[in-house]
Amino acid sequence: MQIAVIGAGLIGQAWAIVFARGGCEVKLWDGNSAALAQAVKLIDQLAQTLQDRGLLGDASTVVNRIVAASSLEQALEGVDYVQESLPEKVEIKKEIYRRMDALVGPEVILASSTSSIPASAFTQDLPGRGRCLVAHPVNPPYLIPVVELCGAPWTQADVIDRASRIMTEVGQKPVRVNHEVEGFVLNRLQGALLREAFKLVQSGCVSVEDLDVTVKEGLGLRWSFMGPFETIDLNAPEGVRDYCARYGDMYTSIGQQQTSTDAWSEETIAAIDAQRRELLAKERLLDRRVWRDERLMALMQHKKHMNESERT
């Protein structure tokens, strides 16, 4: 399969690895030639790291499937699927989709990595708008496989089906978002948890560090292999209905206390930032991000082995 990745930033680089790892031939393009050249070097380094962690077979084989295209026209020639990963600005996406729609055949899927802009905002006036959708990854997609597929009201059903099959074939986990909603699904869930986290810290109920411990050593352990519905299904003797009967009143009472939609106050943001900087100095953020990715690699390797053992 021939794939074009448009935009060579962090997400574009990650997508190139995902598709090449999945056996696709990938053409990577960016309007900034210097950024494109740097991306090729970073992809080579990253592929080697993934090989060293046991998450990639032969790094050189994967890297050799990725080529830098000198123009948008060259990048799009003969491709089956396009993954656009340009900055989160509507006007930029409108322009690139106008150009891409004119350059590729009607059967080619045009997907955006946007995490906040609905496809309807930048595809409405396109002759080929029916083959456009959002394919929103979780960063970095070569370690976190969920991809949210969300079409505009005019996106053809078979386009969603084909995009889902492509994502499955390259090892991702497609999730269908059945209608456009701000933030899609993942960011809405994350936002709900963050809102309550900010509120609990602001009220003095818990420290920043202890709240993080509650998630990473509590909820997060289960959530790394089960979703919230399966979690509650297993947390009561008779399943979901039994859980709701036992704890529904408590959650109703809590929900009545969670009705505020006020913006996070600068005072609260400053207090949380101060606590985080006591735990991690700003100059150590990059090192900690590297640590995070290494932990994700170890977790993905464990989950890969567990999935393989369950199939045998």
Tab-separated table of C-alpha atoms in Angstrom:
chain	number	residue	atom	x	y	z
A	1	MET	CA	0.000	0.000	0.000
A	2	GLN	CA	1.227	3.483	-0.870
A	3	ILE	CA	0.871	6.094	1.883
A	4	ALA	CA	1.560	9.833	1.889
A	5	VAL	CA	2.299	11.554	5.197
A	6	ILE	CA	1.907	15.310	4.862
A	7	GLY	CA	3.763	17.227	7.552
A	8	ALA	CA	7.072	16.064	9.000
A	9	GLY	CA	6.720	17.215	12.598
A	10	LEU	CA	6.594	14.853	15.558
A	11	ILE	CA	3.218	13.381	14.600
A	12	GLY	CA	4.146	13.053	10.929
A	13	GLN	CA	7.382	11.284	11.853
A	14	ALA	CA	5.482	8.925	14.123
A	15	TRP	CA	2.894	8.147	11.447
A	16	ALA	CA	5.642	7.405	8.931
A	17	ILE	CA	7.026	4.774	11.304
A	18	VAL	CA	3.563	3.311	11.967
A	19	PHE	CA	2.793	2.840	8.272
A	20	ALA	CA	6.298	1.644	7.324
A	21	ARG	CA	6.299	-0.784	10.262
A	22	GLY	CA	3.003	-2.081	8.898
A	23	GLY	CA	4.622	-2.872	5.534
A	24	CYS	CA	3.515	0.224	3.597
A	25	GLU	CA	5.613	2.346	1.267
A	26	VAL	CA	5.590	5.857	2.706
A	27	LYS	CA	6.274	9.225	1.114
A	28	LEU	CA	6.883	11.987	3.641
A	29	TRP	CA	6.529	15.649	2.654
A	30	ASP	CA	6.785	18.991	4.389
A	31	GLY	CA	6.801	22.505	2.983
A	32	ASN	CA	9.903	23.204	5.065
A	33	SER	CA	12.766	21.315	3.401
A	34	ALA	CA	15.053	21.698	6.424
A	35	ALA	CA	12.394	20.237	8.709
A	36	LEU	CA	11.916	17.365	6.275
A	37	ALA	CA	15.641	16.555	6.243
A	38	GLN	CA	15.755	16.660	10.040
A	39	ALA	CA	12.689	14.418	10.253
A	40	VAL	CA	14.395	11.726	8.156
A	41	LYS	CA	17.337	11.691	10.589
A	42	LEU	CA	15.057	11.526	13.627
A	43	ILE	CA	13.018	8.685	12.123
A	44	ASP	CA	16.207	6.674	11.630
A	45	GLN	CA	17.201	7.201	15.274
A	46	LEU	CA	13.727	6.422	16.551
A	47	ALA	CA	13.408	3.245	14.512
A	48	GLN	CA	16.701	2.005	15.947
A	49	THR	CA	15.472	2.739	19.477
A	50	LEU	CA	12.269	0.790	18.838
A	51	GLN	CA	14.301	-2.130	17.486
A	52	ASP	CA	16.497	-2.069	20.585
A	53	ARG	CA	13.366	-2.260	22.764
A	54	GLY	CA	11.968	-5.211	20.821
A	55	LEU	CA	9.107	-3.185	19.309
A	56	LEU	CA	10.393	-3.248	15.743
A	57	GLY	CA	11.848	-6.068	13.687
A	58	ASP	CA	14.549	-4.684	11.419
A	59	ALA	CA	14.883	-0.924	11.715
A	60	SER	CA	16.716	-0.514	8.414
A	61	THR	CA	13.941	-2.319	6.513
A	62	VAL	CA	11.334	-0.013	8.022
A	63	VAL	CA	13.361	3.144	7.401
A	64	ASN	CA	14.014	2.126	3.784
A	65	ARG	CA	10.249	2.110	3.173
A	66	ILE	CA	10.142	5.849	3.969
A	67	VAL	CA	11.253	8.356	1.358
A	68	ALA	CA	11.266	12.141	1.474
A	69	ALA	CA	9.227	13.730	-1.318
A	70	SER	CA	10.494	16.960	-2.854
A	71	SER	CA	7.015	18.296	-3.629
A	72	LEU	CA	3.409	17.758	-2.631
A	73	GLU	CA	2.698	16.498	-6.134
A	74	GLN	CA	5.428	13.855	-5.833
A	75	ALA	CA	4.228	12.832	-2.378
A	76	LEU	CA	0.668	12.256	-3.599
A	77	GLU	CA	1.425	10.502	-6.861
A	78	GLY	CA	0.007	6.966	-6.887
A	79	VAL	CA	-0.945	6.844	-3.190
A	80	ASP	CA	-3.906	4.992	-1.678
A	81	TYR	CA	-4.200	6.930	1.576
A	82	VAL	CA	-3.045	10.320	2.880
A	83	GLN	CA	-2.384	11.196	6.530
A	84	GLU	CA	-2.136	14.966	6.987
A	85	SER	CA	-0.353	16.199	10.130
A	86	LEU	CA	0.058	19.946	9.682
A	87	PRO	CA	-0.438	22.596	12.428
A	88	GLU	CA	-3.794	22.974	14.173
A	89	LYS	CA	-5.054	25.939	12.150
A	90	VAL	CA	-8.217	25.804	10.062
A	91	GLU	CA	-6.871	27.985	7.255
A	92	ILE	CA	-3.767	25.830	6.844
A	93	LYS	CA	-5.911	22.707	6.626
A	94	LYS	CA	-8.360	24.293	4.199
A	95	GLU	CA	-5.531	25.177	1.848
A	96	ILE	CA	-3.750	21.811	1.978
A	97	TYR	CA	-7.011	19.912	1.518
A	98	ARG	CA	-7.929	22.092	-1.440
A	99	ARG	CA	-4.608	21.213	-3.037
A	100	MET	CA	-4.719	17.513	-2.128
A	101	ASP	CA	-8.297	17.101	-3.305
A	102	ALA	CA	-7.294	18.401	-6.720
A	103	LEU	CA	-4.203	16.199	-7.007
A	104	VAL	CA	-5.417	12.710	-6.089
A	105	GLY	CA	-8.036	10.401	-7.524
A	106	PRO	CA	-11.526	10.148	-6.016
A	107	GLU	CA	-10.793	6.793	-4.365
A	108	VAL	CA	-7.886	8.136	-2.254
A	109	ILE	CA	-8.720	8.725	1.418
A	110	LEU	CA	-7.685	12.078	2.904
A	111	ALA	CA	-7.338	11.863	6.698
A	112	SER	CA	-6.267	14.502	9.211
A	113	SER	CA	-4.388	13.979	12.479
A	114	THR	CA	-6.086	17.003	14.047
A	115	SER	CA	-6.905	16.655	17.735
A	116	SER	CA	-9.433	19.488	17.912
A	117	ILE	CA	-10.764	20.580	14.517
A	118	PRO	CA	-13.735	18.689	13.015
A	119	ALA	CA	-13.403	17.584	9.403
A	120	SER	CA	-16.454	19.657	8.473
A	121	ALA	CA	-14.500	22.845	9.273
A	122	PHE	CA	-11.981	22.366	6.448
A	123	THR	CA	-13.633	20.060	3.883
A	124	GLN	CA	-17.087	21.562	3.326
A	125	ASP	CA	-16.344	23.198	-0.030
A	126	LEU	CA	-14.294	20.375	-1.557
A	127	PRO	CA	-15.589	18.471	-4.604
A	128	GLY	CA	-14.215	15.287	-2.991
A	129	ARG	CA	-15.326	16.017	0.553
A	130	GLY	CA	-16.972	12.603	0.889
A	131	ARG	CA	-13.569	10.875	1.172
A	132	CYS	CA	-12.273	13.148	3.978
A	133	LEU	CA	-12.200	12.374	7.689
A	134	VAL	CA	-10.244	12.828	10.907
A	135	ALA	CA	-7.905	10.028	12.012
A	136	HIS	CA	-6.820	11.402	15.386
A	137	PRO	CA	-3.875	9.531	16.942
A	138	VAL	CA	-2.634	9.514	20.509
A	139	ASN	CA	0.930	10.768	20.810
A	140	PRO	CA	3.125	8.899	20.039
A	141	PRO	CA	1.089	6.621	17.739
A	142	TYR	CA	3.923	4.111	17.280
A	143	LEU	CA	3.546	3.325	21.017
A	144	ILE	CA	-0.122	4.129	21.695
A	145	PRO	CA	-2.258	2.468	19.030
A	146	VAL	CA	-5.687	4.110	19.440
A	147	VAL	CA	-6.846	6.146	16.428
A	148	GLU	CA	-10.160	8.009	16.564
A	149	LEU	CA	-11.934	7.956	13.196
A	150	CYS	CA	-14.490	10.727	12.820
A	151	GLY	CA	-16.081	11.798	9.581
A	152	ALA	CA	-17.943	14.960	8.667
A	153	PRO	CA	-21.688	14.673	8.033
A	154	TRP	CA	-20.883	14.076	4.341
A	155	THR	CA	-18.097	11.514	4.791
A	156	GLN	CA	-19.022	8.303	2.984
A	157	ALA	CA	-19.569	5.245	5.178
A	158	ASP	CA	-17.243	3.100	3.079
A	159	VAL	CA	-14.442	5.643	3.633
A	160	ILE	CA	-14.695	5.095	7.383
A	161	ASP	CA	-14.728	1.333	6.792
A	162	ARG	CA	-11.661	1.473	4.562
A	163	ALA	CA	-9.772	3.751	6.942
A	164	SER	CA	-10.579	1.381	9.800
A	165	ARG	CA	-9.243	-1.588	7.846
A	166	ILE	CA	-6.054	0.283	6.955
A	167	MET	CA	-5.436	1.214	10.577
A	168	THR	CA	-6.032	-2.351	11.706
A	169	GLU	CA	-3.673	-3.689	9.040
A	170	VAL	CA	-0.819	-1.470	10.265
A	171	GLY	CA	-1.342	-2.464	13.896
A	172	GLN	CA	-3.386	0.468	15.207
A	173	LYS	CA	-6.651	0.248	17.159
A	174	PRO	CA	-9.331	2.259	15.320
A	175	VAL	CA	-12.229	3.706	17.298
A	176	ARG	CA	-15.254	5.053	15.438
A	177	VAL	CA	-16.641	8.375	16.622
A	178	ASN	CA	-20.133	8.285	15.137
A	179	HIS	CA	-20.678	12.044	14.868
A	180	GLU	CA	-18.568	15.157	15.261
A	181	VAL	CA	-18.033	16.279	18.847
A	182	GLU	CA	-15.492	18.764	20.177
A	183	GLY	CA	-12.346	16.999	21.393
A	184	PHE	CA	-13.573	13.670	19.972
A	185	VAL	CA	-13.705	10.941	22.676
A	186	LEU	CA	-10.247	10.701	24.225
A	187	ASN	CA	-9.824	14.403	24.938
A	188	ARG	CA	-13.322	14.647	26.399
A	189	LEU	CA	-12.541	11.812	28.809
A	190	GLN	CA	-9.181	13.340	29.651
A	191	GLY	CA	-10.812	16.734	30.099
A	192	ALA	CA	-13.384	15.380	32.546
A	193	LEU	CA	-10.663	13.821	34.692
A	194	LEU	CA	-8.510	16.963	34.518
A	195	ARG	CA	-11.404	19.204	35.537
A	196	GLU	CA	-12.032	17.156	38.679
A	197	ALA	CA	-8.289	16.888	39.368
A	198	PHE	CA	-7.897	20.674	39.236
A	199	LYS	CA	-10.929	21.088	41.483
A	200	LEU	CA	-9.662	18.634	44.110
A	201	VAL	CA	-6.265	20.327	44.251
A	202	GLN	CA	-7.792	23.824	44.291
A	203	SER	CA	-9.998	22.908	47.244
A	204	GLY	CA	-7.033	21.641	49.235
A	205	CYS	CA	-8.392	18.100	49.276
A	206	VAL	CA	-5.211	16.559	47.899
A	207	SER	CA	-1.744	17.524	46.696
A	208	VAL	CA	-0.671	17.394	43.061
A	209	GLU	CA	1.689	14.510	43.802
A	210	ASP	CA	-0.900	12.449	45.680
A	211	LEU	CA	-3.501	12.955	42.986
A	212	ASP	CA	-1.037	11.649	40.399
A	213	VAL	CA	-0.277	8.688	42.659
A	214	THR	CA	-4.008	7.941	42.881
A	215	VAL	CA	-4.204	7.640	39.112
A	216	LYS	CA	-0.899	5.960	38.258
A	217	GLU	CA	-0.958	3.503	41.183
A	218	GLY	CA	-4.732	3.063	41.261
A	219	LEU	CA	-7.063	3.759	38.352
A	220	GLY	CA	-4.290	3.698	35.764
A	221	LEU	CA	-3.182	0.156	36.562
A	222	ARG	CA	-6.569	-1.216	35.566
A	223	TRP	CA	-7.042	1.243	32.725
A	224	SER	CA	-3.866	0.028	31.023
A	225	PHE	CA	-5.734	-3.141	30.009
A	226	MET	CA	-9.427	-2.467	30.745
A	227	GLY	CA	-11.765	0.400	29.956
A	228	PRO	CA	-14.105	2.009	32.523
A	229	PHE	CA	-17.134	-0.061	31.516
A	230	GLU	CA	-15.293	-3.371	31.819
A	231	THR	CA	-13.821	-2.130	35.101
A	232	ILE	CA	-17.222	-1.599	36.717
A	233	ASP	CA	-18.585	-4.764	35.102
A	234	LEU	CA	-15.963	-6.732	37.056
A	235	ASN	CA	-16.263	-4.691	40.266
A	236	ALA	CA	-19.663	-6.012	41.339
A	237	PRO	CA	-20.711	-9.672	41.690
A	238	GLU	CA	-23.466	-9.420	39.064
A	239	GLY	CA	-21.822	-6.977	36.657
A	240	VAL	CA	-22.740	-3.492	35.427
A	241	ARG	CA	-26.346	-3.425	36.611
A	242	ASP	CA	-25.315	-4.595	40.076
A	243	TYR	CA	-22.539	-1.975	40.214
A	244	CYS	CA	-24.957	0.795	39.272
A	245	ALA	CA	-27.426	-0.365	41.921
A	246	ARG	CA	-24.711	-0.343	44.576
A	247	TYR	CA	-22.908	2.881	43.698
A	248	GLY	CA	-25.264	4.862	41.460
A	249	ASP	CA	-26.515	7.107	44.276
A	250	MET	CA	-22.952	7.972	45.264
A	251	TYR	CA	-22.042	8.972	41.703
A	252	THR	CA	-25.261	10.979	41.377
A	253	SER	CA	-24.360	12.915	44.521
A	254	ILE	CA	-20.792	13.481	43.302
A	255	GLY	CA	-22.062	14.548	39.877
A	256	GLN	CA	-24.192	17.267	41.453
A	257	GLN	CA	-20.960	18.720	42.847
A	258	GLN	CA	-19.240	18.640	39.447
A	259	THR	CA	-21.402	21.120	37.561
A	260	SER	CA	-18.919	24.003	37.385
A	261	THR	CA	-17.685	24.956	33.919
A	262	ASP	CA	-15.471	27.823	35.058
A	263	ALA	CA	-12.082	28.170	33.389
A	264	TRP	CA	-9.104	26.999	35.408
A	265	SER	CA	-8.024	30.008	37.441
A	266	GLU	CA	-4.546	31.452	37.047
A	267	GLU	CA	-4.063	31.036	40.800
A	268	THR	CA	-4.794	27.313	40.602
A	269	ILE	CA	-2.628	26.838	37.519
A	270	ALA	CA	0.248	28.640	39.280
A	271	ALA	CA	-0.153	26.522	42.418
A	272	ILE	CA	-0.185	23.265	40.439
A	273	ASP	CA	2.791	24.367	38.361
A	274	ALA	CA	4.712	25.297	41.513
A	275	GLN	CA	4.094	21.855	43.013
A	276	ARG	CA	5.155	20.151	39.785
A	277	ARG	CA	8.341	22.230	39.570
A	278	GLU	CA	9.227	21.178	43.115
A	279	LEU	CA	8.952	17.577	41.932
A	280	LEU	CA	10.566	18.141	38.524
A	281	ALA	CA	12.646	21.163	37.568
A	282	LYS	CA	11.781	22.701	34.198
A	283	GLU	CA	15.197	21.857	32.754
A	284	ARG	CA	14.531	18.159	33.460
A	285	LEU	CA	11.262	18.010	31.498
A	286	LEU	CA	12.905	16.649	28.348
A	287	ASP	CA	14.686	13.893	30.275
A	288	ARG	CA	11.410	12.926	31.914
A	289	ARG	CA	9.678	12.788	28.523
A	290	VAL	CA	12.355	10.359	27.357
A	291	TRP	CA	11.728	8.321	30.520
A	292	ARG	CA	7.988	8.382	29.787
A	293	ASP	CA	8.511	7.008	26.288
A	294	GLU	CA	10.813	4.274	27.593
A	295	ARG	CA	8.153	3.256	30.117
A	296	LEU	CA	5.553	3.227	27.348
A	297	MET	CA	7.848	1.011	25.271
A	298	ALA	CA	8.210	-1.417	28.156
A	299	LEU	CA	4.443	-1.456	28.706
A	300	MET	CA	3.704	-2.005	25.029
A	301	GLN	CA	6.242	-4.813	24.898
A	302	HIS	CA	4.561	-6.458	27.896
A	303	LYS	CA	1.091	-6.074	26.364
A	304	LYS	CA	2.369	-7.470	23.065
A	305	HIS	CA	3.726	-10.569	24.797
A	306	MET	CA	0.514	-11.004	26.799
A	307	ASN	CA	-1.629	-10.753	23.668
A	308	GLU	CA	0.565	-13.308	21.913
A	309	SER	CA	0.347	-15.732	24.826
A	310	GLU	CA	-3.459	-15.372	24.968
A	311	ARG	CA	-3.697	-16.327	21.283
A	312	THR	CA	-1.690	-19.528	21.740
